[in-house]
CSV table of C-alpha atoms in Angstrom, one decimal:
chain,number,residue,atom,x,y,z
S,1,MET,CA,72.5,121.1,71.6
S,2,THR,CA,75.7,120.6,73.8
S,3,PHE,CA,74.0,117.8,75.9
S,4,LEU,CA,72.1,116.1,73.1
S,5,PRO,CA,72.8,112.7,71.8
S,6,PRO,CA,74.6,112.1,68.1
S,7,ALA,CA,71.9,110.7,66.8
S,8,ASP,CA,68.4,113.2,68.3
S,9,LEU,CA,71.1,116.5,67.7
S,10,SER,CA,71.9,115.1,63.9
S,11,ALA,CA,67.7,114.5,63.5
S,12,LEU,CA,67.6,118.9,64.8
S,13,MET,CA,70.1,119.5,62.4
S,14,LYS,CA,67.8,118.4,59.5
S,15,THR,CA,65.4,120.4,60.7
S,16,CYS,CA,66.3,124.0,59.4
S,17,GLN,CA,69.4,125.6,58.0
S,18,GLN,CA,70.0,127.4,61.5
S,19,PHE,CA,70.4,124.3,63.4
S,20,ALA,CA,72.6,122.7,60.9
S,21,ASP,CA,74.6,125.4,60.9
S,22,ILE,CA,74.8,125.7,64.9
S,23,GLY,CA,74.5,122.3,65.8
S,24,LEU,CA,78.2,121.9,63.6
S,25,LEU,CA,80.6,122.3,66.2
S,26,PRO,CA,78.7,120.5,69.2
S,27,LEU,CA,78.6,117.7,66.8
S,28,CYS,CA,82.2,117.4,66.1
S,29,ALA,CA,82.6,117.7,70.1
S,30,HIS,CA,81.1,114.0,69.9
S,31,SER,CA,83.9,112.4,67.7
S,32,LYS,CA,85.9,111.7,71.5
S,33,ILE,CA,83.3,108.7,71.5
S,34,PRO,CA,84.9,105.7,70.4
S,35,LEU,CA,84.6,103.9,66.9
S,36,LYS,CA,84.3,100.6,67.5
S,37,THR,CA,82.6,98.9,64.3
S,38,SER,CA,83.7,99.4,60.9
S,39,GLU,CA,80.2,101.0,59.9
S,40,GLN,CA,81.0,103.6,62.3
S,41,ILE,CA,84.4,104.4,61.1
S,42,LEU,CA,82.8,104.1,57.2
S,43,SER,CA,79.7,106.9,58.9
S,44,PHE,CA,82.5,108.9,60.1
S,45,LEU,CA,84.0,109.0,57.0
S,46,ARG,CA,81.3,110.1,55.1
S,47,PHE,CA,80.3,112.8,57.5
S,48,LEU,CA,83.9,114.1,57.4
S,49,ARG,CA,83.1,115.2,53.8
S,50,LEU,CA,86.6,115.1,52.1
S,51,ASP,CA,85.4,115.0,48.9
S,52,ARG,CA,84.0,118.6,49.0
S,53,PRO,CA,86.7,120.6,50.2
S,54,SER,CA,84.9,123.8,50.4
S,55,SER,CA,82.6,122.0,52.9
S,56,SER,CA,85.0,119.3,54.6
S,57,ARG,CA,84.2,119.2,58.6
S,58,ALA,CA,87.8,117.6,58.9
S,59,SER,CA,89.5,121.0,60.7
S,60,LEU,CA,86.7,120.3,63.4
S,61,ILE,CA,87.6,117.3,64.8
S,62,LYS,CA,89.8,117.4,68.0
S,63,ASP,CA,89.0,114.3,69.7
S,64,LEU,CA,89.4,110.7,68.2
S,65,THR,CA,89.5,107.3,69.7
S,66,PHE,CA,89.3,104.1,67.4
S,67,SER,CA,88.5,100.8,69.3
S,68,LEU,CA,87.7,98.7,66.4
S,69,GLU,CA,87.4,94.5,67.8
S,70,GLU,CA,87.6,91.7,64.3
S,71,TYR,CA,85.4,89.8,66.8
S,72,SER,CA,83.2,93.0,68.4
S,73,ALA,CA,81.1,92.3,71.4
S,74,PRO,CA,77.6,93.1,71.7
S,75,VAL,CA,77.2,96.9,72.7
S,76,SER,CA,73.5,96.4,73.4
S,77,LYS,CA,72.5,95.6,76.6
S,78,ALA,CA,69.7,94.1,75.8
S,79,SER,CA,71.3,91.4,73.7
S,80,TYR,CA,72.9,89.6,76.7
S,81,PHE,CA,69.6,89.1,77.8
S,82,ASN,CA,67.3,88.0,74.7
S,83,VAL,CA,67.8,84.9,74.4
S,84,GLN,CA,65.7,84.3,71.1
S,85,GLU,CA,67.7,87.2,69.1
S,86,VAL,CA,70.9,85.5,70.2
S,87,GLU,CA,69.4,81.9,68.9
S,88,ARG,CA,68.3,83.2,65.7
S,89,THR,CA,71.3,85.4,64.8
S,90,SER,CA,73.6,82.6,65.1
S,91,ALA,CA,71.8,80.0,63.5
S,92,HIS,CA,71.8,81.9,60.1
S,93,ALA,CA,76.4,82.2,60.3
S,94,HIS,CA,78.8,80.5,58.5
S,95,PRO,CA,81.9,80.4,60.8
S,96,LEU,CA,84.2,80.2,57.2
S,97,MET,CA,82.1,83.2,55.2
S,98,GLU,CA,81.6,85.3,58.6
S,99,GLU,CA,85.7,84.8,59.0
S,100,GLN,CA,86.1,86.1,55.4
S,101,GLN,CA,83.6,89.2,55.6
S,102,LEU,CA,85.1,90.6,59.1
S,103,ARG,CA,88.4,90.4,57.4
S,104,ALA,CA,87.1,92.2,54.7
S,105,THR,CA,85.0,94.9,56.4
S,106,ARG,CA,88.3,95.3,59.0
S,107,ASN,CA,90.3,96.5,56.0
S,108,SER,CA,87.9,98.9,55.0
S,109,ALA,CA,87.6,100.3,57.7
S,110,LEU,CA,91.5,100.1,58.4
S,111,GLU,CA,92.0,102.4,55.6
S,112,ALA,CA,89.3,104.8,56.2
S,113,PHE,CA,90.5,105.5,59.5
S,114,LEU,CA,94.3,106.2,57.9
S,115,LEU,CA,92.2,108.8,55.8
S,116,ILE,CA,90.3,110.9,58.4
S,117,LEU,CA,93.8,110.6,60.4
S,118,ARG,CA,95.7,112.1,57.9
S,119,HIS,CA,92.9,114.8,56.8
S,120,CYS,CA,92.1,115.9,60.2
S,121,VAL,CA,94.9,117.9,60.7
S,122,ASN,CA,93.6,119.9,63.7
S,123,MET,CA,93.4,116.5,66.1
S,124,ARG,CA,94.5,117.3,69.5
S,125,ARG,CA,93.6,113.5,71.1
S,126,VAL,CA,94.0,110.0,69.8
S,127,ARG,CA,93.7,106.8,71.2
S,128,VAL,CA,94.0,103.9,69.6
S,129,ASP,CA,92.7,101.0,71.7
S,130,ARG,CA,94.7,98.3,69.3
S,131,TRP,CA,96.2,97.2,65.7
S,132,PHE,CA,95.9,93.8,64.2
S,133,GLU,CA,99.3,91.7,63.9
S,134,ASP,CA,98.7,91.2,60.2
S,135,VAL,CA,98.3,94.5,59.5
S,136,PRO,CA,101.8,97.2,59.2
S,137,MET,CA,102.1,99.9,61.9
S,138,ALA,CA,104.3,102.0,59.8
S,139,PRO,CA,101.1,103.5,57.6
S,140,LEU,CA,99.8,104.3,61.3
S,141,TYR,CA,103.1,105.9,62.5
S,142,ARG,CA,103.4,108.4,60.0
S,143,ALA,CA,100.1,109.3,59.8
S,144,ILE,CA,100.1,110.0,64.2
S,145,THR,CA,103.3,111.9,63.3
S,146,ALA,CA,101.8,113.8,61.1
S,147,LEU,CA,99.7,115.6,63.7
S,148,PRO,CA,101.1,118.5,64.3
S,149,LYS,CA,98.9,120.0,67.4
S,150,LEU,CA,98.7,117.0,69.1
S,151,GLU,CA,99.1,116.2,72.8
S,152,ASP,CA,97.4,113.5,74.0
S,153,LEU,CA,98.3,109.9,72.3
S,154,ARG,CA,97.5,106.2,72.8
S,155,MET,CA,98.3,103.4,70.3
S,156,PRO,CA,100.1,99.9,70.4
S,157,MET,CA,103.5,99.2,71.2
S,158,LEU,CA,105.9,100.6,68.4
S,159,PRO,CA,108.9,98.3,66.3
S,160,ARG,CA,112.2,98.7,67.1
S,161,SER,CA,113.1,100.2,63.8
S,162,GLN,CA,110.9,103.5,64.1
S,163,TRP,CA,112.8,104.5,66.9
S,164,GLY,CA,115.1,105.8,65.0
S,165,ALA,CA,114.1,107.3,62.2
S,166,SER,CA,115.4,110.8,62.0
S,167,GLU,CA,112.1,112.4,60.9
S,168,GLY,CA,108.5,111.8,61.6
S,169,SER,CA,109.3,111.3,65.4
S,170,LEU,CA,106.7,111.2,68.3
S,171,ALA,CA,109.3,112.9,69.8
S,172,ASN,CA,108.6,115.9,67.7
S,173,LEU,CA,104.9,115.9,68.4
S,174,PRO,CA,103.9,118.3,71.6
S,175,LEU,CA,102.4,115.5,73.3
S,176,ARG,CA,101.3,116.0,77.3
S,177,LYS,CA,100.0,112.4,77.8
S,178,LEU,CA,102.0,109.6,76.0
S,179,VAL,CA,100.8,105.9,76.7
S,180,LEU,CA,101.9,102.8,74.4
S,181,SER,CA,99.8,99.5,75.0
S,182,PRO,CA,101.7,96.4,75.2
S,183,GLY,CA,102.5,94.8,72.0
S,184,ARG,CA,106.0,92.4,70.5
S,185,TRP,CA,108.4,95.2,70.6
S,186,PHE,CA,109.4,95.5,74.1
S,187,GLU,CA,113.3,95.1,74.1
S,188,ILE,CA,114.3,99.1,73.5
S,189,PRO,CA,116.6,99.7,76.1
S,190,GLU,CA,117.5,103.5,75.1
S,191,MET,CA,113.4,104.4,74.6
S,192,LEU,CA,113.2,107.1,77.2
S,193,THR,CA,117.0,108.6,75.6
S,194,ALA,CA,115.0,108.6,72.2
S,195,LEU,CA,112.2,110.3,74.3
S,196,GLN,CA,113.7,112.9,76.0
S,197,PRO,CA,112.8,116.1,73.0
S,198,LEU,CA,109.6,115.7,75.7
S,199,ALA,CA,111.0,115.7,78.8
S,200,THR,CA,109.8,119.4,79.4
S,201,SER,CA,105.9,118.6,78.2
S,202,LEU,CA,105.3,115.8,79.4
S,203,VAL,CA,102.8,114.8,82.6
S,204,GLU,CA,102.0,111.5,81.6
S,205,LEU,CA,104.1,108.5,80.3
S,206,ASP,CA,102.9,104.8,80.0
S,207,ILE,CA,105.8,102.8,78.2
S,208,PRO,CA,106.2,98.7,78.1
S,209,VAL,CA,110.1,98.4,77.8
S,210,CYS,CA,111.7,96.1,79.5
S,211,GLN,CA,115.1,96.5,80.9
S,212,TRP,CA,114.9,100.2,80.5
S,213,VAL,CA,117.9,102.4,80.5
S,214,ALA,CA,118.0,105.9,82.7
S,215,PRO,CA,118.0,108.7,80.1
S,216,ALA,CA,120.7,112.0,80.9
S,217,VAL,CA,117.9,114.0,81.1
S,218,ALA,CA,114.9,113.8,83.7
S,219,PHE,CA,111.5,113.6,83.2
S,220,PRO,CA,110.3,116.6,86.0
S,221,HIS,CA,106.9,116.9,85.1
S,222,VAL,CA,105.7,113.7,84.5
S,223,ARG,CA,102.7,112.7,87.2
S,224,LYS,CA,101.5,109.3,86.3
S,225,LEU,CA,104.0,106.8,85.2
S,226,GLY,CA,103.6,103.3,84.1
S,227,ILE,CA,107.4,101.6,83.2
S,228,GLU,CA,108.3,97.8,83.7
S,229,PHE,CA,109.6,96.9,86.7
S,230,PRO,CA,113.4,95.8,86.1
S,231,ALA,CA,115.4,93.6,87.6
S,232,SER,CA,118.2,96.0,87.9
S,233,GLU,CA,119.3,96.4,91.6
S,234,ASP,CA,119.7,100.4,91.1
S,235,VAL,CA,116.0,100.5,90.2
S,236,VAL,CA,114.8,102.9,93.4
S,237,SER,CA,117.5,105.4,92.4
S,238,ALA,CA,116.9,105.2,88.2
S,239,LEU,CA,112.8,105.7,89.0
S,240,VAL,CA,113.5,108.6,91.6
S,241,CYS,CA,116.5,110.6,89.6
S,242,THR,CA,114.4,110.0,86.7
S,243,PHE,CA,110.9,110.8,87.5
S,244,PRO,CA,111.3,112.8,90.6
S,245,ASN,CA,107.5,114.0,91.0
S,246,VAL,CA,105.4,111.5,90.3
S,247,THR,CA,102.1,111.0,92.0
S,248,HIS,CA,100.4,107.3,90.1
S,249,LEU,CA,103.0,105.2,89.7
S,250,PHE,CA,102.5,101.5,87.9
S,251,LEU,CA,104.4,98.8,87.4
S,252,ARG,CA,104.4,96.3,84.9
S,253,GLY,CA,105.9,93.1,85.9
S,254,THR,CA,109.9,91.9,86.6
S,255,ARG,CA,112.0,90.2,84.6
S,256,ASN,CA,111.4,87.6,81.7
S,257,PHE,CA,110.7,84.0,83.1
S,258,HIS,CA,110.3,85.4,86.2
S,259,LEU,CA,108.2,83.2,88.1
S,260,CYS,CA,107.6,84.9,91.4
S,261,HIS,CA,106.2,82.1,93.8
S,262,THR,CA,109.0,79.9,93.2
S,263,HIS,CA,111.6,79.6,96.2
S,264,SER,CA,114.9,80.4,94.4
S,265,SER,CA,113.3,83.6,92.9
S,266,ARG,CA,111.8,84.6,96.2
S,267,GLN,CA,115.4,84.5,97.6
S,268,ASP,CA,116.1,86.9,95.0
S,269,GLU,CA,113.5,89.0,95.7
S,270,ASP,CA,114.4,89.3,99.3
S,271,ARG,CA,117.9,90.5,98.8
S,272,LEU,CA,116.9,92.9,95.8
S,273,ARG,CA,114.3,94.2,98.5
S,274,GLU,CA,116.9,94.7,101.1
S,275,HIS,CA,119.0,96.8,98.3
S,276,SER,CA,116.1,98.9,97.6
S,277,GLN,CA,115.1,99.6,101.3
S,278,TYR,CA,119.3,100.6,101.4
S,279,GLN,CA,118.5,102.8,98.7
S,280,TRP,CA,115.6,104.6,100.3
S,281,HIS,CA,117.5,105.4,103.5
S,282,SER,CA,120.5,107.1,101.1
S,283,LEU,CA,118.3,109.3,98.8
S,284,THR,CA,118.7,112.9,99.4
S,285,GLY,CA,115.2,113.2,97.4
S,286,SER,CA,112.1,111.3,97.4
S,287,TRP,CA,108.7,111.4,95.5
S,288,PRO,CA,105.7,113.6,96.7
S,289,PRO,CA,103.1,111.9,98.9
S,290,LEU,CA,102.0,109.2,96.1
S,291,VAL,CA,98.4,109.2,95.6
S,292,THR,CA,98.1,105.5,93.5
S,293,VAL,CA,100.8,102.3,93.4
S,294,GLY,CA,100.0,99.6,91.2
S,295,ALA,CA,101.6,96.3,89.9
S,296,GLU,CA,101.3,93.4,87.5
S,297,THR,CA,102.8,90.6,89.9
S,298,PRO,CA,102.8,91.2,93.7
S,299,CYS,CA,107.0,90.5,93.3
S,300,ALA,CA,106.9,94.4,92.5
S,301,LEU,CA,105.7,95.8,94.8
S,302,TYR,CA,107.6,93.5,97.5
S,303,THR,CA,111.0,94.3,95.9
S,304,LEU,CA,110.1,98.4,95.3
S,305,ALA,CA,110.1,98.5,99.0
S,306,LEU,CA,108.2,101.3,99.3
S,307,PRO,CA,109.0,103.3,102.9
S,308,PHE,CA,106.1,105.7,102.9
S,309,ARG,CA,102.0,105.4,103.1
S,310,VAL,CA,100.2,105.3,100.0
S,311,LEU,CA,95.8,106.0,99.2
S,312,ARG,CA,95.8,103.6,97.0
S,313,VAL,CA,97.2,100.2,95.9
S,314,SER,CA,96.9,97.7,92.7
S,315,VAL,CA,98.0,94.4,93.7
S,316,THR,CA,98.0,91.7,90.3
S,317,SER,CA,98.4,88.2,90.1
S,318,SER,CA,97.2,85.2,87.9
S,319,ALA,CA,94.0,82.6,89.3
S,320,GLY,CA,96.9,80.1,89.8
S,321,ASP,CA,99.9,81.5,91.4
S,322,PRO,CA,100.3,81.3,94.9
S,323,ALA,CA,101.7,84.8,95.8
S,324,GLY,CA,99.8,85.7,98.9
S,325,ASP,CA,102.7,85.9,101.1
S,326,MET,CA,103.8,89.2,100.0
S,327,LEU,CA,100.3,90.8,100.6
S,328,PRO,CA,100.9,91.7,104.0
S,329,THR,CA,104.1,93.1,103.6
S,330,ILE,CA,103.2,94.8,100.8
S,331,LEU,CA,100.4,96.0,102.5
S,332,THR,CA,102.8,97.3,106.2
S,333,ASP,CA,105.3,99.1,103.5
S,334,ALA,CA,102.4,101.2,102.1
S,335,HIS,CA,99.3,100.9,104.7
S,336,PRO,CA,96.4,102.1,102.0
S,337,THR,CA,93.1,102.8,102.6
S,338,CYS,CA,92.0,101.3,99.3
S,339,LEU,CA,92.8,98.2,98.2
S,340,GLU,CA,92.5,96.4,94.2
S,341,MET,CA,92.6,92.7,94.2
S,342,ARG,CA,93.0,91.9,91.0
S,343,VAL,CA,92.8,88.2,89.7
S,344,THR,CA,94.1,87.2,85.6
S,345,GLN,CA,93.1,83.9,84.3
S,346,VAL,CA,89.6,83.6,86.3
S,347,HIS,CA,88.6,81.2,83.4
S,348,TYR,CA,90.7,78.3,84.2
S,349,LYS,CA,89.4,76.1,87.4
S,350,TYR,CA,92.8,75.5,89.1
S,351,GLU,CA,93.2,72.5,91.2
S,352,PRO,CA,94.1,72.7,93.7
S,353,ARG,CA,93.2,76.3,93.8
S,354,PRO,CA,96.0,78.5,96.3
S,355,PRO,CA,94.6,80.8,98.6
S,356,ARG,CA,94.8,84.4,97.5
S,357,PHE,CA,93.6,86.6,100.2
S,358,SER,CA,95.3,85.4,103.4
S,359,GLY,CA,97.3,88.1,103.6
S,360,LEU,CA,94.5,89.8,104.5
S,361,ALA,CA,94.1,89.0,108.0
S,362,PRO,CA,93.5,91.5,111.0
S,363,GLY,CA,97.1,93.1,112.7
S,364,ASP,CA,99.1,96.3,111.2
S,365,ALA,CA,99.1,95.4,107.8
S,366,THR,CA,95.0,95.5,107.2
S,367,ALA,CA,94.4,98.3,110.2
S,368,SER,CA,94.0,101.3,107.4
S,369,LEU,CA,92.4,99.3,105.2
S,370,GLN,CA,88.7,101.1,104.5
S,371,ARG,CA,87.7,99.5,100.8
S,372,VAL,CA,88.2,96.7,99.1
S,373,ILE,CA,87.7,96.1,95.1
S,374,LEU,CA,87.9,92.8,93.9
S,375,THR,CA,88.7,92.5,90.0
S,376,MET,CA,88.0,89.2,88.2
S,377,GLU,CA,89.0,89.1,84.9
S,378,GLY,CA,88.7,86.1,82.3
S,379,ASP,CA,86.7,84.6,79.8
S,380,GLY,CA,83.3,84.9,79.3
S,381,ILE,CA,83.2,81.0,79.7
S,382,PRO,CA,80.9,78.6,82.0
S,383,ASP,CA,83.9,78.0,84.6
S,384,TYR,CA,84.5,82.2,85.1
S,385,VAL,CA,81.3,82.0,86.9
S,386,LYS,CA,82.5,78.9,89.0
S,387,VAL,CA,85.6,80.8,89.9
S,388,SER,CA,84.6,83.9,90.6
S,389,ALA,CA,82.2,82.8,93.2
S,390,LEU,CA,84.8,80.7,95.1
S,391,LEU,CA,86.8,84.1,95.2
S,392,ILE,CA,84.1,86.0,96.5
S,393,ASP,CA,83.2,83.6,99.1
S,394,GLU,CA,86.8,83.7,99.7
S,395,LEU,CA,87.4,87.2,100.3
S,396,GLN,CA,84.2,87.3,102.4
S,397,ARG,CA,85.8,85.4,105.0
S,398,ALA,CA,89.1,87.5,104.7
S,399,LEU,CA,87.0,90.6,105.0
S,400,ALA,CA,85.0,89.3,108.2
S,401,ASN,CA,87.0,90.6,110.8
S,402,LEU,CA,88.5,94.0,109.5
S,403,SER,CA,87.0,97.5,109.5
S,404,VAL,CA,86.3,97.3,105.9
S,405,THR,CA,83.2,100.0,104.6
S,406,HIS,CA,83.1,99.7,101.2
S,407,VAL,CA,83.4,96.6,98.7
S,408,LEU,CA,83.2,96.5,94.9
S,409,LEU,CA,83.2,93.1,93.4
S,410,LYS,CA,84.1,93.9,89.5
S,411,TYR,CA,83.6,91.4,86.9
S,412,SER,CA,85.9,91.9,84.1
S,413,ILE,CA,85.0,89.8,81.2
S,414,ASP,CA,86.7,89.1,78.2
S,415,HIS,CA,84.4,88.2,74.9
S,416,PHE,CA,84.5,84.7,74.1
S,417,ARG,CA,85.4,84.5,70.5
S,418,ALA,CA,84.3,81.1,69.9
S,419,SER,CA,80.6,81.3,71.0
S,420,ARG,CA,79.2,84.5,71.8
S,421,HIS,CA,76.1,82.6,73.5
S,422,TYR,CA,78.5,82.0,76.5
S,423,THR,CA,79.3,85.1,77.2
S,424,ARG,CA,76.2,85.9,77.3
S,425,LYS,CA,75.2,83.7,79.4
S,426,VAL,CA,78.0,84.5,82.2
S,427,VAL,CA,76.7,88.1,81.3
S,428,ARG,CA,73.2,87.2,82.4
S,429,THR,CA,74.3,84.4,85.6
S,430,VAL,CA,76.5,87.2,87.4
S,431,CYS,CA,74.0,89.9,87.4
S,432,ALA,CA,71.1,87.9,88.3
S,433,GLN,CA,73.8,87.0,91.4
S,434,ALA,CA,74.3,90.2,91.6
S,435,HIS,CA,72.0,90.9,94.9
S,436,THR,CA,72.4,87.6,96.3
S,437,ARG,CA,76.2,88.5,96.7
S,438,ALA,CA,75.7,91.7,98.1
S,439,ALA,CA,73.2,90.0,100.9
S,440,ALA,CA,75.8,87.5,101.6
S,441,MET,CA,78.5,89.5,102.2
S,442,ALA,CA,76.7,92.2,104.1
S,443,GLN,CA,75.8,89.5,106.0
S,444,ALA,CA,79.3,88.0,106.6
S,445,VAL,CA,81.5,92.0,106.8
S,446,PRO,CA,79.9,93.5,110.1
S,447,SER,CA,81.6,96.8,109.6
S,448,LEU,CA,80.1,97.1,105.1
S,449,ARG,CA,78.1,100.3,104.6
S,450,TRP,CA,78.0,99.9,101.0
S,451,ILE,CA,78.7,97.5,98.4
S,452,GLY,CA,78.7,97.2,94.4
S,453,VAL,CA,78.6,94.7,91.9
S,454,TYR,CA,80.1,95.8,88.6
S,455,VAL,CA,80.2,93.7,85.7
S,456,ARG,CA,82.0,94.7,82.8
S,457,VAL,CA,82.2,92.7,79.0
S,458,LYS,CA,85.6,94.2,77.4
S,459,ALA,CA,84.8,96.7,74.6
S,460,GLY,CA,81.3,96.2,75.4
S,461,PRO,CA,78.5,97.4,77.8
S,462,THR,CA,78.6,97.6,81.8
S,463,TRP,CA,76.4,97.5,84.3
S,464,LEU,CA,76.5,98.4,88.0
S,465,TYR,CA,74.5,97.4,90.4
S,466,CYS,CA,75.4,98.9,94.1
S,467,TRP,CA,73.5,99.1,97.8
S,468,GLU,CA,73.9,101.2,100.9
S,469,LEU,CA,73.7,98.7,104.1
S,470,VAL,CA,71.0,99.9,106.7
S,471,ARG,CA,72.0,97.8,110.1
S,472,LEU,CA,69.5,97.4,112.3
S,473,SER,CA,69.3,97.7,116.2
S,474,GLU,CA,67.7,95.5,118.6
S,475,ARG,CA,65.8,99.2,119.5
S,476,ALA,CA,65.2,99.9,116.2
S,477,GLN,CA,64.1,96.3,115.7
S,478,GLY,CA,61.4,96.7,118.8
S,479,PHE,CA,60.6,93.0,118.9
S,480,VAL,CA,62.4,89.8,119.1
S,481,LEU,CA,62.8,88.1,115.4
S,482,ASP,CA,63.9,84.8,114.6
S,483,PRO,CA,66.5,85.2,112.7
S,484,PRO,CA,66.6,88.6,113.9
S,485,PRO,CA,67.4,90.9,110.6
S,486,SER,CA,70.6,92.6,111.1
S,487,VAL,CA,71.1,94.1,107.5
S,488,SER,CA,69.1,95.7,105.0
S,489,LEU,CA,69.7,96.5,101.2
S,490,LYS,CA,68.8,99.5,99.8
S,491,GLU,CA,69.2,99.8,96.4
S,492,MET,CA,71.2,102.8,94.6
S,493,SER,CA,70.6,103.8,91.1
S,494,GLU,CA,73.7,103.8,88.7
S,495,HIS,CA,74.9,107.2,88.8
S,496,GLU,CA,74.5,107.1,92.6
S,497,GLY,CA,76.9,104.4,92.3
S,498,TRP,CA,79.6,106.3,90.7
S,499,ASP,CA,79.2,109.0,92.5
S,500,VAL,CA,80.2,106.7,96.0
S,501,LEU,CA,82.6,105.6,93.9
S,502,ALA,CA,84.1,108.9,93.5
S,503,GLU,CA,83.3,110.4,96.6
S,504,GLN,CA,85.7,107.3,98.5
S,505,GLU,CA,88.5,107.6,95.8
S,506,MET,CA,87.5,104.4,94.6
S,507,ASP,CA,86.2,105.1,90.6
S,508,GLU,CA,89.6,105.3,89.0
S,509,LEU,CA,90.9,102.2,89.7
S,510,ALA,CA,87.2,100.7,89.2
S,511,ARG,CA,87.1,102.4,85.7
S,512,ALA,CA,90.4,100.7,84.4
S,513,ASP,CA,91.0,98.6,82.0
């Protein structure tokens, strides 16, 4: 029963009372499956039987994920390729009426979700992927802080007023993992001080707070840390002293209105980098070996000036930012074996388009590089296909002289709300081009042994196409062909592809939002 999908398990439970009794716990364990639609939330509320206290199932729920989108992306893979179905459903939709119906349905689902939270008091893990700006957060906050056994929480950032409450605080929960996704309330410098009661329990912390102030008490058990990168000259000392045992670090940017590609800002970054180098040299202690380091801007990693090797590095930049000149310095600092280049706003076709991968030239900076992930984030509109193709072509030329063995091309597509037709067309196009892109990359990069193409619609389905590359020597060919086949692609299943990504330690970056 543990391995049955929820629909099959539910059908089995309806066959007899014995199966209904013993199948209840395995069925409740499926509550971790994200609730993405209003229909799923309302159906889950009915399943709990809150109106019948003697047979209520609320106490059995330990894990809950809320992923409601006001304009949800279709979750069925087939719907992205069934053109007739798309045309039929869109022909009868009236935009104004659809907007009103969506808002009313959404509000009903939010009320149902809050009711679920108030009754499932044994919850240990709650994930709220998003909230809505026109809906107050206070009811959500009160419901979550009333869960006495909660250990793992992900939710949107809270307003400043909530942190001053004397009761019902997140700091009173037995949290081991706290992830607050970016929202409208960033300026809370004393937030780490407010979380000091959790200093002995937290092992993962991710908070989007600008200009944070180091607390008096350290967080010695935090291994995974996501935090805004401040403009303070003592940033290295503050990070190492506050979080002395970090192994995974993600920096969320620099100060407001900072543009790392301008001349004046670059002078400032050079000065801060020198100060960071001095701090690293002056510290009596340092972090344990870092496994993964990522940043939302190249200048954050450039300024940090890491003095030791890091296995995996993720660098994010906008499609229009010419910040590639920092990449060789970042790679020389960290000497990673796995590099993710995350490019945002790929749906904008900048002219002239700045070079993105000029830093991937042969030399000391790229000598250790073996695995590369190119993540292309943008809205599902026609220009996304054009710009992503240009990025892949540029990466292909950059990797031609490197010793890279594994490459993953990751399309991260936001559902375009104005027209579902656009998103479906983009998905169909990139999926159809997957083999062509892989074959071209295989021919251009002689050292390549594996290539994958990962297509992901945010809050929607995913596709992974992947191939093992077989290099054909002249002896193996036996005779001369014109032109000689230098490489062949052996297709792998999606499951086998994820096994390869896990074996090469690329899966963590590949699955990241």
